[in-house]
Each structure stands twice: as C-alpha cells, then as structure tokens.
Amino acid sequence: MKQPTFAGLSAALAGLGTALGFLTVQLRAEGYEQYVESVATASVVMWTTACLTVVTWVRYRQMNSE
C-alpha cells in the first residue's frame, strides 16, 4: 500500500500559513486594518492544519509499523 503524502501536504500548509502571516504584517503596515484579522485567522488555521497533519502522519506510521 502506498503511503499518503503527509510530508508534502504538511509542508504546503505550513508554507501557506507563513505566507499569510507575512501578508498580515504587510497589511497592518500599510493601514488595511479591516483585513488583518481575517488573514491572521486564516494563517493560524493553516498552521493548525499543518500540525494536525503531522500528528496524523505519526499515528499512521505507528499503526502500520506493528
């Protein structure tokens, strides 16, 4: 059975979360306060999803190593 691509998915989600974090800082610096909260929330959601993907990856490996 082929292993799912958890590493690629987690890296992509973390990269997107980082990019959104930088966008949040840029928006705040340029005065677009009305968008800062929603973009920051999306960034946190991406990072949380990346972390949960890593947890799923670890549990998948433990389950299939036995």
Tab-separated table of N, CA and C in Angstrom:
chain	number	residue	atom	x	y	z
A	1	MET	N	0.842	-1.188	0.000
A	1	MET	CA	0.000	0.000	0.000
A	1	MET	C	0.880	1.240	0.000
A	2	LYS	N	0.591	2.162	-0.888
A	2	LYS	CA	1.383	3.382	-0.990
A	2	LYS	C	1.077	4.326	0.175
A	3	GLN	N	2.145	4.883	0.757
A	3	GLN	CA	1.968	5.808	1.890
A	3	GLN	C	1.448	7.157	1.390
A	4	PRO	N	0.452	7.714	2.083
A	4	PRO	CA	-0.050	9.045	1.687
A	4	PRO	C	1.049	10.101	1.800
A	5	THR	N	0.915	11.159	1.065
A	5	THR	CA	1.935	12.211	1.033
A	5	THR	C	1.701	13.235	2.129
A	6	PHE	N	1.840	12.784	3.380
A	6	PHE	CA	1.631	13.668	4.518
A	6	PHE	C	2.689	14.769	4.571
A	7	ALA	N	3.923	14.440	4.230
A	7	ALA	CA	5.003	15.425	4.317
A	7	ALA	C	4.774	16.579	3.348
A	8	GLY	N	4.412	16.274	2.135
A	8	GLY	CA	4.159	17.318	1.152
A	8	GLY	C	2.989	18.198	1.525
A	9	LEU	N	1.933	17.567	2.004
A	9	LEU	CA	0.752	18.320	2.417
A	9	LEU	C	1.069	19.222	3.606
A	10	SER	N	1.771	18.686	4.590
A	10	SER	CA	2.118	19.468	5.775
A	10	SER	C	3.028	20.641	5.417
A	11	ALA	N	4.008	20.414	4.560
A	11	ALA	CA	4.914	21.491	4.150
A	11	ALA	C	4.169	22.575	3.370
A	12	ALA	N	3.264	22.167	2.501
A	12	ALA	CA	2.497	23.151	1.736
A	12	ALA	C	1.600	23.988	2.641
A	13	LEU	N	0.957	23.353	3.604
A	13	LEU	CA	0.095	24.084	4.533
A	13	LEU	C	0.909	25.045	5.407
A	14	ALA	N	2.072	24.597	5.870
A	14	ALA	CA	2.923	25.466	6.683
A	14	ALA	C	3.435	26.642	5.854
A	15	GLY	N	3.784	26.385	4.605
A	15	GLY	CA	4.220	27.465	3.726
A	15	GLY	C	3.124	28.485	3.474
A	16	LEU	N	1.913	27.995	3.269
A	16	LEU	CA	0.780	28.900	3.071
A	16	LEU	C	0.500	29.700	4.340
A	17	GLY	N	0.590	29.042	5.491
A	17	GLY	CA	0.393	29.748	6.756
A	17	GLY	C	1.432	30.827	6.970
A	18	THR	N	2.675	30.540	6.601
A	18	THR	CA	3.746	31.528	6.728
A	18	THR	C	3.516	32.705	5.778
A	19	ALA	N	3.137	32.401	4.546
A	19	ALA	CA	2.878	33.471	3.581
A	19	ALA	C	1.730	34.366	4.045
A	20	LEU	N	0.695	33.766	4.589
A	20	LEU	CA	-0.421	34.559	5.106
A	20	LEU	C	-0.003	35.381	6.317
A	21	GLY	N	0.898	34.853	7.130
A	21	GLY	CA	1.415	35.615	8.263
A	21	GLY	C	2.172	36.843	7.807
A	22	PHE	N	3.015	36.685	6.790
A	22	PHE	CA	3.732	37.837	6.238
A	22	PHE	C	2.772	38.839	5.607
A	23	LEU	N	1.737	38.331	4.952
A	23	LEU	CA	0.734	39.220	4.367
A	23	LEU	C	0.023	40.013	5.455
A	24	THR	N	-0.242	39.376	6.588
A	24	THR	CA	-0.872	40.072	7.712
A	24	THR	C	-0.025	41.242	8.181
A	25	VAL	N	1.275	41.004	8.325
A	25	VAL	CA	2.181	42.077	8.756
A	25	VAL	C	2.204	43.199	7.730
A	26	GLN	N	2.229	42.834	6.452
A	26	GLN	CA	2.252	43.834	5.393
A	26	GLN	C	0.962	44.653	5.367
A	27	LEU	N	-0.168	43.984	5.525
A	27	LEU	CA	-1.451	44.697	5.542
A	27	LEU	C	-1.528	45.674	6.710
A	28	ARG	N	-1.046	45.246	7.866
A	28	ARG	CA	-1.071	46.133	9.026
A	28	ARG	C	-0.157	47.337	8.803
A	29	ALA	N	0.992	47.123	8.190
A	29	ALA	CA	1.936	48.219	7.950
A	29	ALA	C	1.376	49.240	6.956
A	30	GLU	N	0.567	48.774	6.020
A	30	GLU	CA	0.035	49.675	5.006
A	30	GLU	C	-1.342	50.238	5.349
A	31	GLY	N	-1.855	49.892	6.538
A	31	GLY	CA	-3.092	50.501	7.003
A	31	GLY	C	-4.375	49.793	6.626
A	32	TYR	N	-4.311	48.568	6.189
A	32	TYR	CA	-5.517	47.815	5.843
A	32	TYR	C	-5.996	47.003	7.037
A	33	GLU	N	-6.324	47.694	8.118
A	33	GLU	CA	-6.696	47.033	9.369
A	33	GLU	C	-7.945	46.162	9.242
A	34	GLN	N	-8.843	46.493	8.330
A	34	GLN	CA	-10.085	45.730	8.214
A	34	GLN	C	-9.847	44.307	7.716
A	35	TYR	N	-8.679	44.053	7.094
A	35	TYR	CA	-8.386	42.718	6.576
A	35	TYR	C	-7.441	41.928	7.461
A	36	VAL	N	-6.810	42.574	8.420
A	36	VAL	CA	-5.761	41.932	9.211
A	36	VAL	C	-6.302	40.741	9.999
A	37	GLU	N	-7.431	40.897	10.650
A	37	GLU	CA	-7.947	39.824	11.496
A	37	GLU	C	-8.293	38.568	10.699
A	38	SER	N	-8.934	38.726	9.556
A	38	SER	CA	-9.326	37.556	8.774
A	38	SER	C	-8.110	36.848	8.166
A	39	VAL	N	-7.126	37.607	7.709
A	39	VAL	CA	-5.930	36.987	7.140
A	39	VAL	C	-5.112	36.304	8.237
A	40	ALA	N	-5.036	36.929	9.416
A	40	ALA	CA	-4.320	36.310	10.537
A	40	ALA	C	-5.018	35.022	10.975
A	41	THR	N	-6.334	35.026	10.974
A	41	THR	CA	-7.082	33.818	11.332
A	41	THR	C	-6.819	32.703	10.325
A	42	ALA	N	-6.804	33.038	9.052
A	42	ALA	CA	-6.511	32.038	8.024
A	42	ALA	C	-5.106	31.476	8.194
A	43	SER	N	-4.161	32.326	8.573
A	43	SER	CA	-2.794	31.874	8.810
A	43	SER	C	-2.740	30.876	9.967
A	44	VAL	N	-3.433	31.178	11.039
A	44	VAL	CA	-3.453	30.273	12.196
A	44	VAL	C	-4.137	28.957	11.832
A	45	VAL	N	-5.182	29.024	11.044
A	45	VAL	CA	-5.873	27.804	10.616
A	45	VAL	C	-4.944	26.936	9.767
A	46	MET	N	-4.174	27.540	8.884
A	46	MET	CA	-3.236	26.774	8.057
A	46	MET	C	-2.169	26.098	8.911
A	47	TRP	N	-1.618	26.828	9.879
A	47	TRP	CA	-0.600	26.247	10.763
A	47	TRP	C	-1.188	25.137	11.620
A	48	THR	N	-2.388	25.315	12.113
A	48	THR	CA	-3.031	24.278	12.919
A	48	THR	C	-3.277	23.028	12.082
A	49	THR	N	-3.727	23.226	10.865
A	49	THR	CA	-3.962	22.097	9.971
A	49	THR	C	-2.656	21.375	9.644
A	50	ALA	N	-1.570	22.129	9.450
A	50	ALA	CA	-0.268	21.504	9.195
A	50	ALA	C	0.167	20.663	10.394
A	51	CYS	N	-0.021	21.182	11.600
A	51	CYS	CA	0.345	20.431	12.808
A	51	CYS	C	-0.503	19.174	12.955
A	52	LEU	N	-1.793	19.285	12.683
A	52	LEU	CA	-2.659	18.109	12.769
A	52	LEU	C	-2.318	17.080	11.694
A	53	THR	N	-1.842	17.535	10.550
A	53	THR	CA	-1.399	16.611	9.507
A	53	THR	C	-0.178	15.834	9.973
A	54	VAL	N	0.737	16.495	10.666
A	54	VAL	CA	1.913	15.805	11.206
A	54	VAL	C	1.487	14.776	12.255
A	55	VAL	N	0.547	15.132	13.105
A	55	VAL	CA	0.045	14.183	14.110
A	55	VAL	C	-0.576	12.967	13.422
A	56	THR	N	-1.337	13.214	12.372
A	56	THR	CA	-1.950	12.114	11.620
A	56	THR	C	-0.882	11.239	10.987
A	57	TRP	N	0.167	11.854	10.470
A	57	TRP	CA	1.275	11.131	9.853
A	57	TRP	C	1.950	10.220	10.873
A	58	VAL	N	2.211	10.736	12.069
A	58	VAL	CA	2.858	9.948	13.114
A	58	VAL	C	1.974	8.772	13.517
A	59	ARG	N	0.697	9.031	13.695
A	59	ARG	CA	-0.220	7.950	14.076
A	59	ARG	C	-0.353	6.913	12.968
A	60	TYR	N	-0.331	7.339	11.721
A	60	TYR	CA	-0.398	6.423	10.586
A	60	TYR	C	0.823	5.508	10.576
A	61	ARG	N	1.999	6.086	10.819
A	61	ARG	CA	3.231	5.284	10.834
A	61	ARG	C	3.243	4.311	11.993
A	62	GLN	N	2.755	4.738	13.162
A	62	GLN	CA	2.698	3.830	14.306
A	62	GLN	C	1.736	2.684	14.058
A	63	MET	N	0.624	2.989	13.436
A	63	MET	CA	-0.372	1.963	13.173
A	63	MET	C	0.160	0.923	12.173
A	64	ASN	N	0.908	1.368	11.177
A	64	ASN	CA	1.388	0.452	10.129
A	64	ASN	C	2.728	-0.184	10.447
A	65	SER	N	3.381	0.223	11.532
A	65	SER	CA	4.661	-0.390	11.869
A	65	SER	C	4.492	-1.645	12.704
A	66	GLU	N	3.311	-1.853	13.249
A	66	GLU	CA	3.089	-3.016	14.120
A	66	GLU	C	2.757	-4.252	13.335
